[in-house]
mmCIF file of C-alpha atoms and ligand atoms in Angstrom:
data_model
loop_
_atom_site.group_PDB
_atom_site.id
_atom_site.type_symbol
_atom_site.label_atom_id
_atom_site.label_comp_id
_atom_site.label_asym_id
_atom_site.label_seq_id
_atom_site.Cartn_x
_atom_site.Cartn_y
_atom_site.Cartn_z
ATOM 1 C CA MET A 1 110.823 -64.225 -95.942
ATOM 2 C CA ASP A 2 113.271 -62.265 -93.866
ATOM 3 C CA ASP A 3 116.969 -62.927 -93.812
ATOM 4 C CA LYS A 4 117.201 -63.957 -90.176
ATOM 5 C CA LYS A 5 119.049 -67.169 -89.504
ATOM 6 C CA LEU A 6 116.962 -70.212 -88.632
ATOM 7 C CA ILE A 7 117.798 -72.260 -85.549
ATOM 8 C CA THR A 8 116.355 -75.736 -85.247
ATOM 9 C CA ILE A 9 115.861 -77.036 -81.728
ATOM 10 C CA LEU A 10 115.891 -80.803 -82.009
ATOM 11 C CA VAL A 11 114.188 -82.740 -79.223
ATOM 12 C CA PRO A 12 114.168 -86.543 -79.274
ATOM 13 C CA ALA A 13 111.378 -87.750 -77.029
ATOM 14 C CA TYR A 14 110.288 -91.146 -75.866
ATOM 15 C CA ASN A 15 107.418 -91.292 -73.366
ATOM 16 C CA GLU A 16 107.904 -87.707 -72.264
ATOM 17 C CA GLU A 17 104.275 -86.622 -71.734
ATOM 18 C CA ALA A 18 105.147 -85.371 -68.258
ATOM 19 C CA VAL A 19 107.682 -82.790 -69.386
ATOM 20 C CA LEU A 20 106.870 -81.653 -72.938
ATOM 21 C CA ASP A 21 104.593 -78.757 -71.997
ATOM 22 C CA MET A 22 107.101 -77.535 -69.463
ATOM 23 C CA LEU A 23 109.884 -77.809 -72.028
ATOM 24 C CA TYR A 24 107.826 -75.916 -74.590
ATOM 25 C CA GLU A 25 107.186 -73.099 -72.115
ATOM 26 C CA ARG A 26 110.895 -72.726 -71.427
ATOM 27 C CA LEU A 27 111.778 -72.864 -75.121
ATOM 28 C CA ALA A 28 109.040 -70.429 -76.089
ATOM 29 C CA THR A 29 110.224 -67.874 -73.553
ATOM 30 C CA LEU A 30 113.668 -68.190 -74.994
ATOM 31 C CA MET A 31 112.583 -68.014 -78.628
ATOM 32 C CA ASN A 32 110.445 -64.954 -77.990
ATOM 33 C CA SER A 33 113.323 -63.189 -76.318
ATOM 34 C CA MET A 34 115.718 -63.793 -79.191
ATOM 35 C CA THR A 35 114.077 -61.767 -81.904
ATOM 36 C CA ASN A 36 117.135 -61.744 -84.150
ATOM 37 C CA TYR A 37 116.614 -65.354 -85.092
ATOM 38 C CA ASN A 38 113.894 -67.536 -86.452
ATOM 39 C CA PHE A 39 113.276 -70.764 -84.612
ATOM 40 C CA GLU A 40 111.893 -74.176 -85.344
ATOM 41 C CA ILE A 41 111.291 -76.760 -82.629
ATOM 42 C CA LEU A 42 111.551 -80.215 -84.148
ATOM 43 C CA PHE A 43 110.172 -82.888 -81.834
ATOM 44 C CA ILE A 44 111.037 -86.464 -82.690
ATOM 45 C CA ASN A 45 108.499 -88.877 -81.325
ATOM 46 C CA ASP A 46 110.499 -92.055 -80.939
ATOM 47 C CA GLY A 47 107.582 -94.484 -80.793
ATOM 48 C CA SER A 48 106.247 -93.268 -77.464
ATOM 49 C CA LYS A 49 103.554 -95.361 -75.846
ATOM 50 C CA ASP A 50 101.982 -92.504 -73.904
ATOM 51 C CA ASN A 51 100.431 -89.193 -74.987
ATOM 52 C CA THR A 52 103.659 -87.657 -76.198
ATOM 53 C CA LEU A 53 102.479 -87.501 -79.804
ATOM 54 C CA SER A 54 99.174 -85.826 -79.069
ATOM 55 C CA ILE A 55 100.944 -83.240 -76.926
ATOM 56 C CA MET A 56 103.249 -82.542 -79.855
ATOM 57 C CA LYS A 57 100.216 -82.142 -82.127
ATOM 58 C CA ASN A 58 98.611 -79.725 -79.672
ATOM 59 C CA LEU A 59 101.770 -77.670 -79.487
ATOM 60 C CA ARG A 60 101.941 -77.507 -83.254
ATOM 61 C CA ALA A 61 98.342 -76.351 -83.377
ATOM 62 C CA ILE A 62 99.083 -73.393 -81.126
ATOM 63 C CA ASP A 63 102.535 -72.530 -82.470
ATOM 64 C CA ASN A 64 103.610 -73.035 -86.062
ATOM 65 C CA ARG A 65 107.254 -72.906 -85.112
ATOM 66 C CA VAL A 66 106.710 -76.402 -83.715
ATOM 67 C CA CYS A 67 107.259 -79.378 -86.026
ATOM 68 C CA TYR A 68 107.107 -83.008 -85.153
ATOM 69 C CA LEU A 69 108.431 -86.132 -86.758
ATOM 70 C CA ASN A 70 106.685 -89.291 -85.718
ATOM 71 C CA LEU A 71 108.843 -92.368 -86.207
ATOM 72 C CA SER A 72 107.189 -95.675 -87.008
ATOM 73 C CA ARG A 73 108.369 -97.285 -83.765
ATOM 74 C CA ASN A 74 110.896 -96.857 -80.950
ATOM 75 C CA TYR A 75 114.376 -96.804 -82.469
ATOM 76 C CA GLY A 76 116.370 -95.394 -79.562
ATOM 77 C CA LYS A 77 117.791 -91.942 -79.046
ATOM 78 C CA GLU A 78 120.750 -92.337 -81.398
ATOM 79 C CA ILE A 79 118.509 -93.035 -84.377
ATOM 80 C CA ALA A 80 115.949 -90.453 -83.282
ATOM 81 C CA MET A 81 118.719 -87.880 -83.432
ATOM 82 C CA ILE A 82 119.832 -88.716 -86.961
ATOM 83 C CA ALA A 83 116.205 -88.653 -88.080
ATOM 84 C CA GLY A 84 115.975 -85.193 -86.569
ATOM 85 C CA LEU A 85 119.126 -84.041 -88.328
ATOM 86 C CA ASP A 86 117.724 -85.349 -91.619
ATOM 87 C CA TYR A 87 114.572 -83.279 -91.225
ATOM 88 C CA SER A 88 116.079 -80.180 -89.635
ATOM 89 C CA LYS A 89 116.094 -77.041 -91.766
ATOM 90 C CA GLY A 90 118.052 -74.642 -89.573
ATOM 91 C CA ASP A 91 121.370 -72.956 -90.246
ATOM 92 C CA ALA A 92 122.255 -74.376 -86.867
ATOM 93 C CA VAL A 93 120.727 -77.244 -84.923
ATOM 94 C CA VAL A 94 120.578 -77.447 -81.137
ATOM 95 C CA ILE A 95 120.080 -80.966 -79.794
ATOM 96 C CA ILE A 96 118.436 -80.985 -76.388
ATOM 97 C CA ASP A 97 116.886 -83.678 -74.168
ATOM 98 C CA ALA A 98 113.185 -83.449 -73.545
ATOM 99 C CA ASP A 99 113.472 -83.900 -69.801
ATOM 100 C CA LEU A 100 114.938 -80.438 -69.072
ATOM 101 C CA GLN A 101 118.157 -81.904 -67.750
ATOM 102 C CA ASP A 102 119.816 -79.642 -70.261
ATOM 103 C CA PRO A 103 118.869 -76.051 -69.429
ATOM 104 C CA PRO A 104 117.514 -74.286 -72.564
ATOM 105 C CA GLU A 105 118.840 -71.041 -71.110
ATOM 106 C CA LEU A 106 122.272 -72.080 -72.350
ATOM 107 C CA ILE A 107 121.160 -71.814 -75.965
ATOM 108 C CA PRO A 108 121.773 -68.033 -76.351
ATOM 109 C CA GLN A 109 125.344 -68.569 -75.216
ATOM 110 C CA MET A 110 125.742 -71.368 -77.739
ATOM 111 C CA ILE A 111 124.404 -69.156 -80.494
ATOM 112 C CA GLN A 112 126.805 -66.424 -79.466
ATOM 113 C CA TYR A 113 129.782 -68.744 -79.875
ATOM 114 C CA TRP A 114 128.360 -70.034 -83.144
ATOM 115 C CA GLU A 115 128.258 -66.466 -84.435
ATOM 116 C CA GLN A 116 131.908 -66.177 -83.480
ATOM 117 C CA GLY A 117 132.666 -68.979 -85.894
ATOM 118 C CA TYR A 118 132.479 -72.166 -83.836
ATOM 119 C CA ASP A 119 130.773 -75.098 -85.541
ATOM 120 C CA ASP A 120 130.122 -77.383 -82.606
ATOM 121 C CA VAL A 121 129.378 -75.735 -79.282
ATOM 122 C CA TYR A 122 128.898 -78.470 -76.726
ATOM 123 C CA ALA A 123 127.877 -78.290 -73.124
ATOM 124 C CA LYS A 124 130.008 -80.082 -70.608
ATOM 125 C CA ARG A 125 128.500 -81.054 -67.257
ATOM 126 C CA LYS A 126 130.114 -79.672 -64.147
ATOM 127 C CA SER A 127 128.105 -82.022 -61.981
ATOM 128 C CA ARG A 128 125.639 -84.819 -62.467
ATOM 129 C CA LYS A 129 122.815 -84.246 -60.025
ATOM 130 C CA GLY A 130 120.359 -87.027 -59.374
ATOM 131 C CA GLU A 131 122.590 -89.763 -60.690
ATOM 132 C CA THR A 132 123.847 -92.596 -58.560
ATOM 133 C CA TRP A 133 127.560 -92.950 -57.813
ATOM 134 C CA LEU A 134 127.511 -96.257 -59.644
ATOM 135 C CA LYS A 135 126.331 -94.568 -62.841
ATOM 136 C CA LYS A 136 128.923 -91.824 -62.457
ATOM 137 C CA PHE A 137 131.652 -94.363 -61.763
ATOM 138 C CA THR A 138 130.771 -96.676 -64.651
ATOM 139 C CA SER A 139 130.471 -93.790 -67.069
ATOM 140 C CA LYS A 140 133.876 -92.493 -65.975
ATOM 141 C CA MET A 141 135.496 -95.884 -66.461
ATOM 142 C CA PHE A 142 133.878 -96.255 -69.850
ATOM 143 C CA TYR A 143 135.174 -92.930 -71.141
ATOM 144 C CA LYS A 144 138.629 -93.756 -69.828
ATOM 145 C CA THR A 145 138.697 -97.071 -71.666
ATOM 146 C CA LEU A 146 137.270 -95.633 -74.844
ATOM 147 C CA GLN A 147 139.729 -92.774 -74.845
ATOM 148 C CA SER A 148 142.701 -95.043 -74.279
ATOM 149 C CA VAL A 149 141.943 -97.104 -77.364
ATOM 150 C CA THR A 150 140.853 -94.500 -79.907
ATOM 151 C CA ASN A 151 142.838 -91.856 -81.688
ATOM 152 C CA ILE A 152 140.085 -89.275 -81.829
ATOM 153 C CA GLU A 153 139.402 -87.221 -78.730
ATOM 154 C CA ILE A 154 136.241 -88.250 -76.930
ATOM 155 C CA GLN A 155 134.696 -85.478 -74.862
ATOM 156 C CA LYS A 156 134.186 -86.465 -71.244
ATOM 157 C CA ASP A 157 131.027 -85.612 -69.299
ATOM 158 C CA THR A 158 129.437 -84.308 -72.438
ATOM 159 C CA GLY A 159 126.058 -85.438 -73.593
ATOM 160 C CA ASP A 160 124.357 -84.726 -76.850
ATOM 161 C CA PHE A 161 123.347 -81.225 -75.726
ATOM 162 C CA ARG A 162 125.071 -79.011 -78.286
ATOM 163 C CA LEU A 163 124.714 -76.602 -81.156
ATOM 164 C CA LEU A 164 125.834 -77.823 -84.554
ATOM 165 C CA ASP A 165 126.478 -75.663 -87.553
ATOM 166 C CA ARG A 166 124.798 -76.736 -90.795
ATOM 167 C CA ARG A 167 128.053 -78.149 -92.124
ATOM 168 C CA CYS A 168 128.408 -80.432 -89.079
ATOM 169 C CA VAL A 169 124.831 -81.550 -89.625
ATOM 170 C CA GLU A 170 125.523 -82.326 -93.270
ATOM 171 C CA ALA A 171 128.626 -84.261 -92.213
ATOM 172 C CA LEU A 172 126.754 -86.280 -89.601
ATOM 173 C CA LYS A 173 123.999 -87.072 -92.094
ATOM 174 C CA GLN A 174 126.502 -88.928 -94.216
ATOM 175 C CA PHE A 175 127.034 -91.551 -91.527
ATOM 176 C CA ARG A 176 124.306 -94.043 -92.313
ATOM 177 C CA GLU A 177 125.449 -96.752 -89.917
ATOM 178 C CA SER A 178 122.606 -98.361 -88.068
ATOM 179 C CA GLN A 179 124.422 -98.992 -84.786
ATOM 180 C CA ARG A 180 125.276 -95.455 -84.087
ATOM 181 C CA TYR A 181 127.432 -93.987 -81.417
ATOM 182 C CA THR A 182 126.767 -90.321 -82.011
ATOM 183 C CA LYS A 183 129.070 -89.057 -79.264
ATOM 184 C CA GLY A 184 131.984 -90.565 -81.133
ATOM 185 C CA LEU A 185 130.753 -89.180 -84.442
ATOM 186 C CA PHE A 186 130.709 -85.634 -83.072
ATOM 187 C CA SER A 187 134.426 -85.979 -82.408
ATOM 188 C CA TRP A 188 135.080 -87.849 -85.617
ATOM 189 C CA ILE A 189 133.849 -85.100 -87.912
ATOM 190 C CA GLY A 190 136.094 -82.495 -86.315
ATOM 191 C CA TYR A 191 135.458 -78.787 -87.123
ATOM 192 C CA ASN A 192 135.844 -75.949 -84.620
ATOM 193 C CA LYS A 193 134.670 -77.065 -81.227
ATOM 194 C CA LYS A 194 133.864 -74.929 -78.213
ATOM 195 C CA GLU A 195 133.112 -76.172 -74.749
ATOM 196 C CA ILE A 196 130.812 -74.469 -72.289
ATOM 197 C CA LEU A 197 130.321 -75.635 -68.715
ATOM 198 C CA TYR A 198 126.969 -76.093 -67.036
ATOM 199 C CA GLU A 199 125.248 -77.703 -64.084
ATOM 200 C CA ARG A 200 123.204 -80.652 -65.173
ATOM 201 C CA ASP A 201 119.846 -80.682 -63.417
ATOM 202 C CA SER A 202 117.908 -83.717 -62.388
ATOM 203 C CA ARG A 203 115.079 -84.834 -64.597
ATOM 204 C CA ALA A 204 112.098 -82.413 -64.347
ATOM 205 C CA ALA A 205 109.624 -85.304 -64.305
ATOM 206 C CA GLY A 206 109.187 -88.798 -65.623
ATOM 207 C CA LYS A 207 111.761 -91.562 -65.475
ATOM 208 C CA THR A 208 115.079 -92.092 -67.235
ATOM 209 C CA LYS A 209 114.822 -94.326 -70.291
ATOM 210 C CA TRP A 210 118.280 -95.688 -69.786
ATOM 211 C CA ASN A 211 118.875 -98.806 -67.832
ATOM 212 C CA TYR A 212 122.107 -100.655 -67.370
ATOM 213 C CA LYS A 213 121.366 -103.039 -70.189
ATOM 214 C CA LYS A 214 120.943 -100.150 -72.647
ATOM 215 C CA LEU A 215 124.050 -98.437 -71.299
ATOM 216 C CA ILE A 216 126.113 -101.611 -71.703
ATOM 217 C CA ASP A 217 124.786 -101.976 -75.244
ATOM 218 C CA LEU A 218 125.733 -98.388 -76.007
ATOM 219 C CA SER A 219 129.200 -98.879 -74.522
ATOM 220 C CA ILE A 220 129.826 -101.942 -76.655
ATOM 221 C CA ASP A 221 128.564 -100.083 -79.721
ATOM 222 C CA GLY A 222 130.832 -97.203 -78.788
ATOM 223 C CA LEU A 223 133.871 -99.401 -78.476
ATOM 224 C CA THR A 224 133.253 -101.578 -81.487
ATOM 225 C CA SER A 225 132.312 -98.771 -83.830
ATOM 226 C CA PHE A 226 135.388 -96.710 -83.114
ATOM 227 C CA THR A 227 138.180 -99.144 -82.630
ATOM 228 C CA THR A 228 139.304 -102.629 -83.426
ATOM 229 C CA ALA A 229 141.565 -102.553 -80.356
ATOM 230 C CA PRO A 230 139.728 -105.426 -78.607
ATOM 231 C CA LEU A 231 140.653 -107.656 -81.551
ATOM 232 C CA ARG A 232 144.254 -106.608 -81.085
ATOM 233 C CA TRP A 233 144.104 -107.276 -77.323
ATOM 234 C CA SER A 234 142.691 -110.727 -78.018
ATOM 235 C CA ALA A 235 145.563 -111.475 -80.328
ATOM 236 C CA ILE A 236 148.162 -110.217 -77.859
ATOM 237 C CA ILE A 237 146.705 -112.067 -74.891
ATOM 238 C CA GLY A 238 146.417 -115.151 -77.096
ATOM 239 C CA ILE A 239 150.095 -114.909 -77.999
ATOM 240 C CA LEU A 240 151.114 -114.446 -74.349
ATOM 241 C CA ILE A 241 149.064 -117.410 -73.237
ATOM 242 C CA SER A 242 150.343 -119.699 -75.956
ATOM 243 C CA LEU A 243 153.877 -118.621 -75.082
ATOM 244 C CA ALA A 244 153.241 -119.568 -71.453
ATOM 245 C CA GLY A 245 151.653 -122.807 -72.675
ATOM 246 C CA PHE A 246 154.705 -123.565 -74.784
ATOM 247 C CA ILE A 247 157.084 -123.024 -71.867
ATOM 248 C CA TYR A 248 154.940 -125.199 -69.637
ATOM 249 C CA MET A 249 154.969 -127.863 -72.337
ATOM 250 C CA LEU A 250 158.762 -127.847 -72.357
ATOM 251 C CA VAL A 251 158.804 -128.106 -68.577
ATOM 252 C CA ILE A 252 156.501 -131.135 -68.683
ATOM 253 C CA ILE A 253 158.500 -132.858 -71.413
ATOM 254 C CA ILE A 254 161.786 -132.367 -69.565
ATOM 255 C CA LYS A 255 160.229 -133.423 -66.263
ATOM 256 C CA THR A 256 158.846 -136.586 -67.893
ATOM 257 C CA LEU A 257 162.201 -137.393 -69.464
ATOM 258 C CA ILE A 258 164.008 -136.998 -66.161
ATOM 259 C CA TYR A 259 161.506 -138.345 -63.604
ATOM 260 C CA GLY A 260 159.412 -140.622 -65.832
ATOM 261 C CA ILE A 261 155.667 -140.422 -66.424
ATOM 262 C CA ASP A 262 153.672 -139.160 -63.479
ATOM 263 C CA VAL A 263 150.005 -139.915 -63.648
ATOM 264 C CA PRO A 264 148.486 -137.532 -61.108
ATOM 265 C CA GLY A 265 148.040 -134.210 -62.829
ATOM 266 C CA TYR A 266 144.307 -133.931 -62.836
ATOM 267 C CA ALA A 267 144.229 -130.550 -61.110
ATOM 268 C CA SER A 268 146.735 -128.831 -63.369
ATOM 269 C CA THR A 269 145.122 -130.270 -66.511
ATOM 270 C CA MET A 270 141.698 -129.074 -65.432
ATOM 271 C CA VAL A 271 142.968 -125.617 -64.500
ATOM 272 C CA VAL A 272 144.704 -125.132 -67.818
ATOM 273 C CA MET A 273 141.754 -126.494 -69.793
ATOM 274 C CA LEU A 274 139.210 -124.349 -68.039
ATOM 275 C CA PHE A 275 141.346 -121.251 -68.249
ATOM 276 C CA LEU A 276 142.093 -121.653 -71.934
ATOM 277 C CA GLY A 277 138.504 -122.596 -72.657
ATOM 278 C CA GLY A 278 137.338 -119.396 -70.967
ATOM 279 C CA ILE A 279 139.791 -117.211 -72.822
ATOM 280 C CA GLN A 280 138.828 -118.768 -76.141
ATOM 281 C CA LEU A 281 135.168 -118.161 -75.524
ATOM 282 C CA ILE A 282 135.760 -114.529 -74.595
ATOM 283 C CA PHE A 283 137.765 -113.891 -77.738
ATOM 284 C CA LEU A 284 135.285 -115.687 -79.897
ATOM 285 C CA GLY A 285 132.753 -113.310 -78.391
ATOM 286 C CA VAL A 286 134.911 -110.315 -79.284
ATOM 287 C CA ILE A 287 135.263 -111.494 -82.857
ATOM 288 C CA GLY A 288 131.547 -112.183 -82.906
ATOM 289 C CA GLU A 289 130.809 -108.596 -81.878
ATOM 290 C CA TYR A 290 132.667 -107.254 -84.880
ATOM 291 C CA LEU A 291 131.284 -109.858 -87.190
ATOM 292 C CA GLY A 292 127.822 -108.950 -85.971
ATOM 293 C CA ARG A 293 128.399 -105.291 -86.724
ATOM 294 C CA ALA A 294 129.695 -106.106 -90.167
ATOM 295 C CA PHE A 295 126.616 -108.263 -90.692
ATOM 296 C CA TYR A 296 124.240 -105.462 -89.758
ATOM 297 C CA GLU A 297 126.028 -102.817 -91.757
ATOM 298 C CA THR A 298 126.366 -104.900 -94.929
ATOM 299 C CA LYS A 299 122.628 -105.469 -94.982
ATOM 300 C CA ASN A 300 122.416 -101.755 -95.556
ATOM 301 C CA ARG A 301 118.945 -101.483 -94.177
ATOM 302 C CA PRO A 302 117.278 -98.103 -93.927
ATOM 303 C CA ILE A 303 117.930 -96.885 -90.411
ATOM 304 C CA TYR A 304 114.433 -95.666 -89.606
ATOM 305 C CA PHE A 305 110.973 -95.149 -91.026
ATOM 306 C CA VAL A 306 108.786 -92.131 -90.589
ATOM 307 C CA ASP A 307 105.126 -92.481 -89.820
ATOM 308 C CA THR A 308 104.042 -88.847 -90.003
ATOM 309 C CA TYR A 309 105.861 -85.566 -90.434
ATOM 310 C CA ASN A 310 103.777 -82.765 -89.021
ATOM 311 C CA GLU A 311 100.305 -83.576 -90.300
ATOM 312 C CA GLU A 312 101.306 -85.498 -93.375
ATOM 313 C CA ARG A 313 101.858 -89.195 -93.752
ATOM 314 C CA GLU A 314 105.296 -90.050 -95.019
ATOM 315 C CA THR A 315 105.820 -93.135 -97.075
ATOM 316 C CA ASN A 316 109.468 -92.885 -97.918
ATOM 317 C CA MET A 317 112.549 -92.743 -95.842
ATOM 318 C CA LYS A 318 114.996 -89.991 -96.551
HETATM 319 N N1 UDP B 1 114.996 -90.973 -75.801
HETATM 320 C C1 UDP B 1 114.570 -91.331 -77.077
HETATM 321 N N2 UDP B 1 114.415 -92.663 -77.382
HETATM 322 C C2 UDP B 1 114.698 -93.653 -76.478
HETATM 323 C C3 UDP B 1 115.155 -93.265 -75.196
HETATM 324 C C4 UDP B 1 115.299 -91.926 -74.897
HETATM 325 O O1 UDP B 1 114.318 -90.474 -77.920
HETATM 326 O O2 UDP B 1 114.549 -94.825 -76.825
HETATM 327 C C5 UDP B 1 115.137 -89.538 -75.444
HETATM 328 C C6 UDP B 1 114.405 -89.126 -74.178
HETATM 329 O O3 UDP B 1 113.062 -88.833 -74.423
HETATM 330 C C7 UDP B 1 115.197 -87.902 -73.735
HETATM 331 C C8 UDP B 1 116.606 -88.238 -74.184
HETATM 332 O O4 UDP B 1 116.484 -89.260 -75.172
HETATM 333 O O5 UDP B 1 114.770 -86.731 -74.414
HETATM 334 C C9 UDP B 1 117.467 -88.697 -73.031
HETATM 335 O O6 UDP B 1 116.842 -89.768 -72.359
HETATM 336 P P1 UDP B 1 116.882 -89.922 -70.792
HETATM 337 O O7 UDP B 1 116.607 -88.623 -70.121
HETATM 338 O O8 UDP B 1 115.955 -91.037 -70.448
HETATM 339 O O9 UDP B 1 118.388 -90.355 -70.556
HETATM 340 P P2 UDP B 1 119.393 -89.843 -69.394
HETATM 341 O O10 UDP B 1 119.243 -88.357 -69.301
HETATM 342 O O11 UDP B 1 118.974 -90.540 -68.172
HETATM 343 O O12 UDP B 1 120.740 -90.256 -69.891
HETATM 344 MG MG1 MG B 2 117.632 -87.377 -68.985
#
């Protein structure tokens, strides 16, 4: 053994057969040029349905710096990442997407900052090529909302592409929640952060795995795992509405006392009923969201299972 530091490059991959070889080429060039460090590429196969796994096996056969962790099914990127952190051995871990949207050429710069003492060097996008305006707009609105309701600082336009020092990794590993919102966790754990700017490329090949349903799910997870503000809003809006209801009630009583009973009132009754009914349902939904999270977390289920790690079959979860 030499005393060079080990860098783990963590790549979650789901149906990425089209890009893995290309990614490996880029990473290999980089690893070979940085002779002062040892490298490990840790591919996480997140239950891919194409040839992703066999490509990983081939890469391992030609290069023993390559490791792969084959999860027992598709768990989603958030879980794939924590699995990767669990199995990473490096003094620092670089998380990078498989689709080459995050340029590996930024890694040396990250390492440089890490050597200067930063624990979490994250890459912030200057632009988002190949994404529709709707996606950009919705993502902007989401970050705005999230930021306005949480105390911790959420980094805008930042993905998961970053270098984490071992102590950040150890911190993140302690969060065993099953509905993860890793972007929030990065902020939550703190430590010395450093931002670097980059141009985000379009996907090299293949299709994005995110659709609006998944993004909405992630947004709700993000909100509900970092703040109980929606519960507070529900309470406040509830109070305001009942106050308005109370005033209206007084108005009706006084009107009835002065002008006598007036029977027509179908429209106003319906409007109030429908409006209140709607509000109640929404807030029940909000409460349900939190209750649901509590339900999942109290079950304390293992968050993933591993099928194979490199060549060996794994039977136990870490
Ligand atoms: N990914 C994953 N599991 C999933 C979906 C995605 O591991 O269930 C990986 C995917 O292979 C890629 C990264 O997460 O390496 C980002 O996915 P994608 O490029 O589809 O997302 P986008 O860049 O469009 O946000
Ligand atoms: Mg992508």
